[in-house]
Short mmCIF file of C-alpha atoms in Angstrom, two decimals:
data_model
loop_
_atom_site.label_atom_id
_atom_site.label_comp_id
_atom_site.label_asym_id
_atom_site.label_seq_id
_atom_site.Cartn_x
_atom_site.Cartn_y
_atom_site.Cartn_z
CA MET A 419 -1.97 -21.49 -71.56
CA LYS A 420 1.35 -22.37 -69.97
CA LYS A 421 2.72 -19.08 -71.37
CA TYR A 422 0.05 -17.06 -69.53
CA ASP A 423 0.54 -19.02 -66.34
CA LYS A 424 4.26 -18.36 -66.52
CA LYS A 425 3.68 -14.60 -67.00
CA LEU A 426 1.21 -14.53 -64.14
CA LYS A 427 3.73 -16.20 -61.88
CA ILE A 428 6.30 -13.64 -62.89
CA TYR A 429 3.82 -10.71 -62.23
CA LEU A 430 2.93 -12.15 -58.82
CA ALA A 431 6.62 -12.65 -57.96
CA VAL A 432 7.40 -9.09 -58.88
CA LEU A 433 4.37 -7.82 -56.96
CA LEU A 434 5.31 -9.75 -53.90
CA PHE A 435 8.89 -8.51 -54.18
CA LEU A 436 7.72 -4.87 -54.38
CA ILE A 437 5.45 -5.44 -51.29
CA ILE A 438 8.34 -6.83 -49.35
CA VAL A 439 10.70 -3.99 -50.42
CA ILE A 440 8.08 -1.35 -49.66
CA SER A 441 7.28 -2.89 -46.27
CA VAL A 442 10.91 -3.26 -45.29
CA THR A 443 11.62 0.31 -46.40
CA ALA A 444 8.62 1.57 -44.48
CA VAL A 445 9.62 -0.29 -41.30
CA SER A 446 13.20 0.80 -41.61
CA PHE A 447 12.15 4.43 -42.08
CA LEU A 448 9.69 4.38 -39.08
CA GLU A 449 12.31 2.85 -36.78
CA SER A 450 15.06 5.09 -38.05
CA SER A 451 16.71 7.82 -36.03
CA TYR A 452 15.69 10.36 -38.76
CA PHE A 453 11.95 9.66 -38.31
CA ALA A 454 12.38 9.59 -34.56
CA TYR A 455 14.03 13.07 -34.71
CA ILE A 456 11.07 14.46 -36.84
CA ALA A 457 8.54 12.95 -34.48
CA LYS A 458 10.32 14.24 -31.52
CA THR A 459 10.41 17.81 -32.88
CA TYR A 460 6.79 17.72 -33.83
CA ILE A 461 5.55 16.26 -30.55
CA SER A 462 7.60 18.68 -28.53
CA SER A 463 6.17 21.64 -30.43
CA TYR A 464 2.64 20.29 -30.22
CA LEU A 465 2.71 19.59 -26.54
CA SER A 466 4.31 23.00 -25.81
CA LYS A 467 1.44 24.70 -27.70
CA GLU A 468 -1.29 22.60 -26.05
CA LEU A 469 0.17 22.83 -22.49
CA LYS A 470 1.15 26.50 -22.92
CA LYS A 471 4.56 25.57 -21.47
CA LYS A 472 7.80 24.52 -22.95
CA VAL A 473 8.07 20.73 -23.38
CA THR A 474 11.30 18.90 -24.33
CA LEU A 475 11.93 15.33 -25.27
CA LYS A 476 15.37 13.67 -25.27
CA ARG A 477 14.52 10.63 -27.50
CA ILE A 478 11.72 8.71 -29.10
CA LYS A 479 11.95 5.08 -30.13
CA PHE A 480 9.40 3.29 -32.35
CA SER A 481 8.97 -0.49 -32.52
CA ILE A 482 6.62 -1.58 -35.27
CA PHE A 483 6.36 -5.29 -34.49
CA SER A 484 5.53 -4.87 -30.76
CA PRO A 485 3.96 -2.27 -31.50
CA GLN A 486 5.39 0.14 -29.00
CA ILE A 487 6.45 3.73 -28.57
CA SER A 488 9.02 4.71 -25.98
CA VAL A 489 9.58 8.37 -25.00
CA TYR A 490 12.66 9.23 -22.92
CA GLY A 491 13.48 12.36 -20.98
CA ILE A 492 10.23 14.23 -20.95
CA GLU A 493 10.40 17.62 -19.20
CA ILE A 494 7.69 20.33 -18.66
CA ARG A 495 9.80 23.31 -17.65
CA ASN A 496 9.72 23.97 -13.90
CA PHE A 497 6.78 21.66 -13.45
CA ALA A 498 7.44 17.95 -14.28
CA LYS A 499 10.05 15.51 -15.40
CA ILE A 500 9.54 11.80 -16.54
CA LYS A 501 12.41 9.37 -17.17
CA ARG A 502 10.46 7.23 -19.64
CA ILE A 503 6.98 6.58 -20.98
CA GLY A 504 6.34 3.22 -22.74
CA ILE A 505 3.14 2.95 -24.69
CA HIS A 506 2.02 -0.52 -25.87
CA ILE A 507 -0.56 -0.07 -28.62
CA GLY A 508 -3.41 -2.54 -28.85
CA ASN A 509 -6.32 -2.69 -31.34
CA ILE A 510 -7.15 0.07 -33.73
CA ASN A 511 -10.68 0.39 -35.26
CA PHE A 512 -10.61 2.90 -38.07
CA PHE A 513 -14.39 2.69 -38.76
CA SER A 514 -15.51 3.53 -35.18
CA ARG A 515 -12.35 5.75 -34.69
CA LYS A 516 -11.26 4.00 -31.55
CA LEU A 517 -7.69 3.28 -30.32
CA ASN A 518 -6.99 0.86 -27.58
CA VAL A 519 -3.79 1.20 -25.68
CA TYR A 520 -2.79 -2.08 -24.01
CA LYS A 521 -0.40 -0.69 -21.47
CA ILE A 522 1.20 2.57 -20.49
CA ASN A 523 4.33 2.43 -18.26
CA ILE A 524 5.33 5.81 -16.65
CA ILE A 525 8.81 5.51 -15.11
CA ASP A 526 10.18 7.89 -12.40
CA PRO A 527 7.79 10.81 -12.91
CA ASN A 528 8.47 13.90 -10.74
CA ILE A 529 5.93 16.62 -10.37
CA ASN A 530 6.51 19.96 -8.54
CA ILE A 531 3.60 22.25 -7.64
CA ILE A 532 4.24 25.68 -6.03
CA ILE A 533 1.29 27.89 -4.80
CA LYS A 534 1.84 31.53 -4.33
CA ASN A 535 -0.77 34.26 -3.94
CA ASN A 536 -3.38 31.48 -4.18
CA LYS A 537 -2.24 30.63 -7.78
CA PHE A 538 -0.02 28.07 -9.48
CA TYR A 539 3.28 29.94 -9.29
CA ASN A 540 5.28 27.51 -11.52
CA TYR A 541 2.41 26.85 -14.03
CA LYS A 542 0.42 30.06 -14.52
CA ASN A 543 -1.84 28.77 -17.32
CA PHE A 544 -2.74 25.51 -15.48
CA ASP A 545 -6.44 26.40 -15.07
CA SER A 546 -6.98 27.43 -18.68
CA VAL A 547 -5.19 24.31 -20.05
CA ILE A 548 -7.43 21.98 -17.95
CA LYS A 549 -10.61 23.73 -19.22
CA GLU A 550 -9.38 23.68 -22.86
CA PHE A 551 -8.48 20.04 -22.56
CA SER A 552 -11.89 19.03 -21.21
CA VAL A 553 -13.64 20.80 -24.13
CA LYS A 554 -11.34 19.26 -26.77
CA HIS A 555 -11.66 15.80 -25.18
CA GLN A 556 -15.44 15.82 -25.79
CA SER A 557 -15.13 16.75 -29.45
CA ALA A 558 -12.04 14.64 -30.23
CA PHE A 559 -11.90 13.00 -33.70
CA ILE A 560 -10.63 9.67 -32.23
CA SER A 561 -11.40 8.18 -28.86
CA PHE A 562 -8.90 6.35 -26.72
CA SER A 563 -9.19 3.52 -24.19
CA PHE A 564 -6.65 1.71 -22.07
CA ASP A 565 -6.30 -1.61 -20.35
CA LYS A 566 -3.46 -0.73 -17.80
CA ILE A 567 -1.55 2.35 -16.70
CA ARG A 568 1.37 1.75 -14.33
CA ILE A 569 3.32 4.50 -12.55
CA SER A 570 6.57 3.37 -10.83
CA GLY A 571 9.09 5.28 -8.80
CA GLY A 572 7.14 8.55 -8.85
CA SER A 573 7.58 11.63 -6.67
CA PHE A 574 5.37 14.55 -5.93
CA ASN A 575 6.30 17.85 -4.25
CA PHE A 576 3.72 20.46 -3.11
CA LYS A 577 4.65 23.77 -1.57
CA ASP A 578 2.10 26.41 -0.51
CA LYS A 579 4.15 29.60 0.17
CA ASP A 580 1.10 31.50 1.43
CA LYS A 581 0.23 28.95 4.17
CA ASN A 582 3.78 27.66 4.62
CA ILE A 583 2.80 23.98 3.88
CA PHE A 584 5.11 21.39 2.44
CA LEU A 585 4.19 17.90 1.19
CA ASN A 586 6.61 15.38 -0.26
CA LEU A 587 5.75 11.98 -1.60
CA LYS A 588 8.43 9.49 -2.77
CA LYS A 589 8.59 6.05 -4.44
CA ILE A 590 4.93 6.24 -5.63
CA ASN A 591 3.69 3.06 -7.32
CA LEU A 592 0.22 3.23 -8.88
CA THR A 593 -1.62 0.76 -11.12
CA VAL A 594 -4.93 1.53 -12.87
CA TYR A 595 -6.38 -1.20 -14.95
CA ARG A 596 -9.61 -2.61 -16.47
CA LYS A 597 -10.79 -6.08 -15.87
CA PRO A 598 -13.49 -7.08 -18.40
CA SER A 599 -15.79 -9.77 -17.04
CA LYS A 600 -15.69 -13.09 -18.83
CA ILE A 601 -19.28 -13.64 -17.62
CA PRO A 602 -21.48 -10.65 -18.61
CA ILE A 603 -23.97 -11.10 -15.70
CA LEU A 604 -21.13 -10.71 -13.12
CA TYR A 605 -21.08 -6.93 -13.50
CA LYS A 606 -19.05 -6.53 -10.21
CA ASN A 607 -15.97 -7.83 -12.03
CA ARG A 608 -16.04 -5.11 -14.63
CA GLY A 609 -15.07 -1.44 -14.23
CA ILE A 610 -11.78 0.20 -13.25
CA TYR A 611 -9.40 -1.01 -10.61
CA PHE A 612 -6.77 0.99 -8.65
CA ARG A 613 -3.98 -0.03 -6.32
CA TYR A 614 -1.12 2.10 -4.93
CA ASP A 615 1.70 2.10 -2.50
CA ILE A 616 3.35 5.27 -1.15
CA PRO A 617 5.96 4.31 1.44
CA TYR A 618 7.15 7.82 2.09
CA ILE A 619 4.88 10.82 2.85
CA PHE A 620 6.45 13.81 4.47
CA PHE A 621 4.20 16.65 5.77
CA LYS A 622 5.21 19.94 7.33
CA SER A 623 3.32 23.04 8.30
CA ALA A 624 4.22 26.06 10.37
CA LYS A 625 0.67 26.31 11.96
CA LEU A 626 0.16 22.65 12.63
CA LYS A 627 2.18 20.50 14.99
CA TYR A 628 1.52 17.07 13.46
CA GLY A 629 4.08 16.96 10.73
CA GLY A 630 6.41 14.00 10.04
CA VAL A 631 6.77 10.94 7.91
CA TYR A 632 3.83 8.68 7.01
CA TRP A 633 2.91 5.88 4.66
CA SER A 634 -0.22 4.96 2.63
CA ARG A 635 -1.26 2.05 0.47
CA ALA A 636 -4.37 0.39 -0.99
CA GLN A 637 -4.65 -3.24 -1.99
CA LYS A 638 -7.73 -2.71 -4.20
CA ILE A 639 -10.13 0.15 -5.18
CA HIS A 640 -12.74 -0.91 -7.59
CA TYR A 641 -15.19 1.49 -9.35
CA VAL A 642 -18.15 0.06 -11.29
CA ASN A 643 -21.69 1.23 -12.07
CA GLY A 644 -21.75 4.01 -9.43
CA PHE A 645 -20.12 1.99 -6.65
CA ILE A 646 -16.64 2.08 -5.18
CA TYR A 647 -15.52 -1.15 -3.45
CA TYR A 648 -12.24 -0.67 -1.46
CA ARG A 649 -10.11 -3.07 0.59
CA LYS A 650 -7.06 -2.60 2.87
CA ILE A 651 -6.74 1.18 2.32
CA GLY A 652 -4.05 2.07 4.92
CA PHE A 653 -2.41 5.13 6.43
CA GLY A 654 -0.05 5.53 9.27
CA ASN A 655 3.46 5.83 10.79
CA LYS A 656 5.55 4.15 13.41
CA SER A 657 3.05 5.10 16.13
CA PHE A 658 -0.26 4.23 14.53
CA LYS A 659 -2.00 2.73 11.48
CA VAL A 660 -5.54 2.79 10.04
CA LEU A 661 -6.90 0.03 7.70
CA SER A 662 -10.24 0.43 6.00
CA LYS A 663 -12.57 -1.65 3.77
CA GLY A 664 -16.11 -1.04 2.56
CA ILE A 665 -18.48 0.20 -0.14
CA LEU A 666 -19.41 3.70 -1.30
CA GLU A 667 -22.50 4.25 -3.33
CA LEU A 668 -22.22 7.36 -5.61
CA LYS A 669 -25.12 9.56 -6.74
CA ARG A 670 -24.86 11.26 -10.15
CA LYS A 671 -25.68 14.88 -10.37
CA LYS A 672 -25.73 17.40 -13.18
CA ILE A 673 -23.75 20.07 -11.38
CA PHE A 674 -21.36 17.75 -9.57
CA PRO A 675 -20.50 14.59 -11.62
CA GLU A 676 -20.82 12.10 -8.62
CA ILE A 677 -21.14 12.54 -4.88
CA ILE A 678 -21.30 9.92 -2.15
CA LYS A 679 -24.79 8.68 -1.37
CA LYS A 680 -24.32 5.79 1.01
CA VAL A 681 -21.46 4.52 3.04
CA ASN A 682 -20.66 1.05 4.50
CA ASP A 683 -17.18 1.21 6.06
CA THR A 684 -15.23 -0.93 8.51
CA THR A 685 -12.08 0.56 9.96
CA LEU A 686 -9.41 -0.87 12.20
CA LEU A 687 -7.28 1.64 14.15
CA LYS A 688 -4.13 0.54 15.98
CA ILE A 689 -2.15 2.93 18.11
CA ASN A 690 1.14 1.50 19.44
CA ASN A 691 2.07 4.72 21.19
CA LEU A 692 -0.58 7.08 22.45
CA SER A 693 1.95 9.61 23.43
CA PHE A 694 2.32 10.50 19.76
CA PHE A 695 -1.03 12.29 19.87
CA SER A 696 -0.22 14.14 23.04
CA LYS A 697 2.97 15.55 21.51
CA HIS A 698 1.33 16.60 18.19
CA PHE A 699 -2.25 17.56 19.18
CA ASN A 700 -2.89 20.19 21.88
CA GLU A 701 -6.48 18.97 22.29
CA PHE A 702 -5.30 15.68 23.86
CA PRO A 703 -4.27 15.15 27.45
CA THR A 704 -1.01 13.50 28.37
CA LEU A 705 -1.43 9.91 27.16
CA LYS A 706 0.62 6.65 27.36
CA GLY A 707 -0.10 3.12 26.30
CA LYS A 708 -1.79 1.32 23.35
CA LEU A 709 -5.18 1.46 21.77
CA GLN A 710 -7.06 -0.69 19.30
CA ALA A 711 -10.47 0.20 17.78
CA ASN A 712 -12.79 -1.55 15.47
CA LEU A 713 -15.24 0.92 13.92
CA ASN A 714 -18.22 0.34 11.56
CA LEU A 715 -20.20 3.07 9.87
CA VAL A 716 -23.28 2.54 7.83
CA GLY A 717 -25.63 5.24 6.42
CA ASN A 718 -26.13 7.99 3.86
CA VAL A 719 -24.96 11.56 3.57
CA THR A 720 -28.38 12.98 4.64
CA GLY A 721 -27.44 12.13 8.28
CA LYS A 722 -28.97 8.71 8.75
CA PHE A 723 -25.91 6.88 10.14
CA ARG A 724 -25.57 3.82 12.20
CA SER A 725 -22.19 3.21 13.87
CA LYS A 726 -20.62 0.69 16.14
CA ALA A 727 -17.27 0.63 17.87
CA VAL A 728 -15.15 -1.79 19.95
CA ILE A 729 -12.24 -0.15 21.75
CA THR A 730 -9.55 -1.93 23.61
CA LEU A 731 -6.92 -0.05 25.80
CA LYS A 732 -3.73 -1.64 27.08
CA ASN A 733 -1.35 -0.13 29.68
CA THR A 734 -2.99 3.23 29.26
CA VAL A 735 -2.25 6.27 31.42
CA PHE A 736 -3.81 9.73 30.97
CA SER A 737 -3.67 12.98 32.88
CA GLY A 738 -4.22 16.70 32.46
CA GLY A 739 -7.63 16.36 30.79
CA ASP A 740 -11.14 14.94 30.97
CA PHE A 741 -11.71 11.38 29.88
#
């Protein structure tokens, strides 16, 4: 009996040794530069085919124990560049074919869009790619979900050569995340959350006078069960700022996925220099001074609105128009 026990221990030791060797070999291979090169070549070719535009990647790094995938130097020719994408993989359910991505970090993305002759000049197949992607997404073999997507240091350039419009956004920071409710009955805590900060927005147009530098930010936008709750959504420049909070109720349609059904909005408007509007809008008379307005709008899109406004003027001078 002792002889069989001894043999069993030897077999188990050999089996354990083989498992360790195979595991170490597999991990070493998956984290090796050779496997990264193969993966980079395959992914570049696959994305180029799917996006119908040449895609290049500088480097891919795999970390098995994290687990994490880092992709460096992504470039879609004449359309977009991304310094780095970090993907932190969460739970994988093979039976239900679901993959959960814990976090996606997108560092320094740069997107350029050029419109000419009412078409995407620098991405001619853009419309067809979007249509094909939506069809493939519905029939995908495996479904994906995410907990958090973070974009930092992004920039966006839009140029319409037909209408001579230019829009430039810099230092874009955007976070999209899910927040599962610990208490199921508190449905308002579920859903998808957004927040963003865009400190630099430059707009220029040949036909419109009100070009210049602006900013925009949102402390929280929360979508759940057909409602959008938003707080401290702001827009402005050195002369004025607008801050809004409220609730939008969305109505589902077959033709249009979702449209606004009801609105309950409270907006604060502060204008430090009324002359800004006189300089940039021909419709305004010559104005000087400051203005603060508290606006409240409640109603639905069928036209049944109820509004209230409290306006305060300070050191205000106007001329050249009807008040």
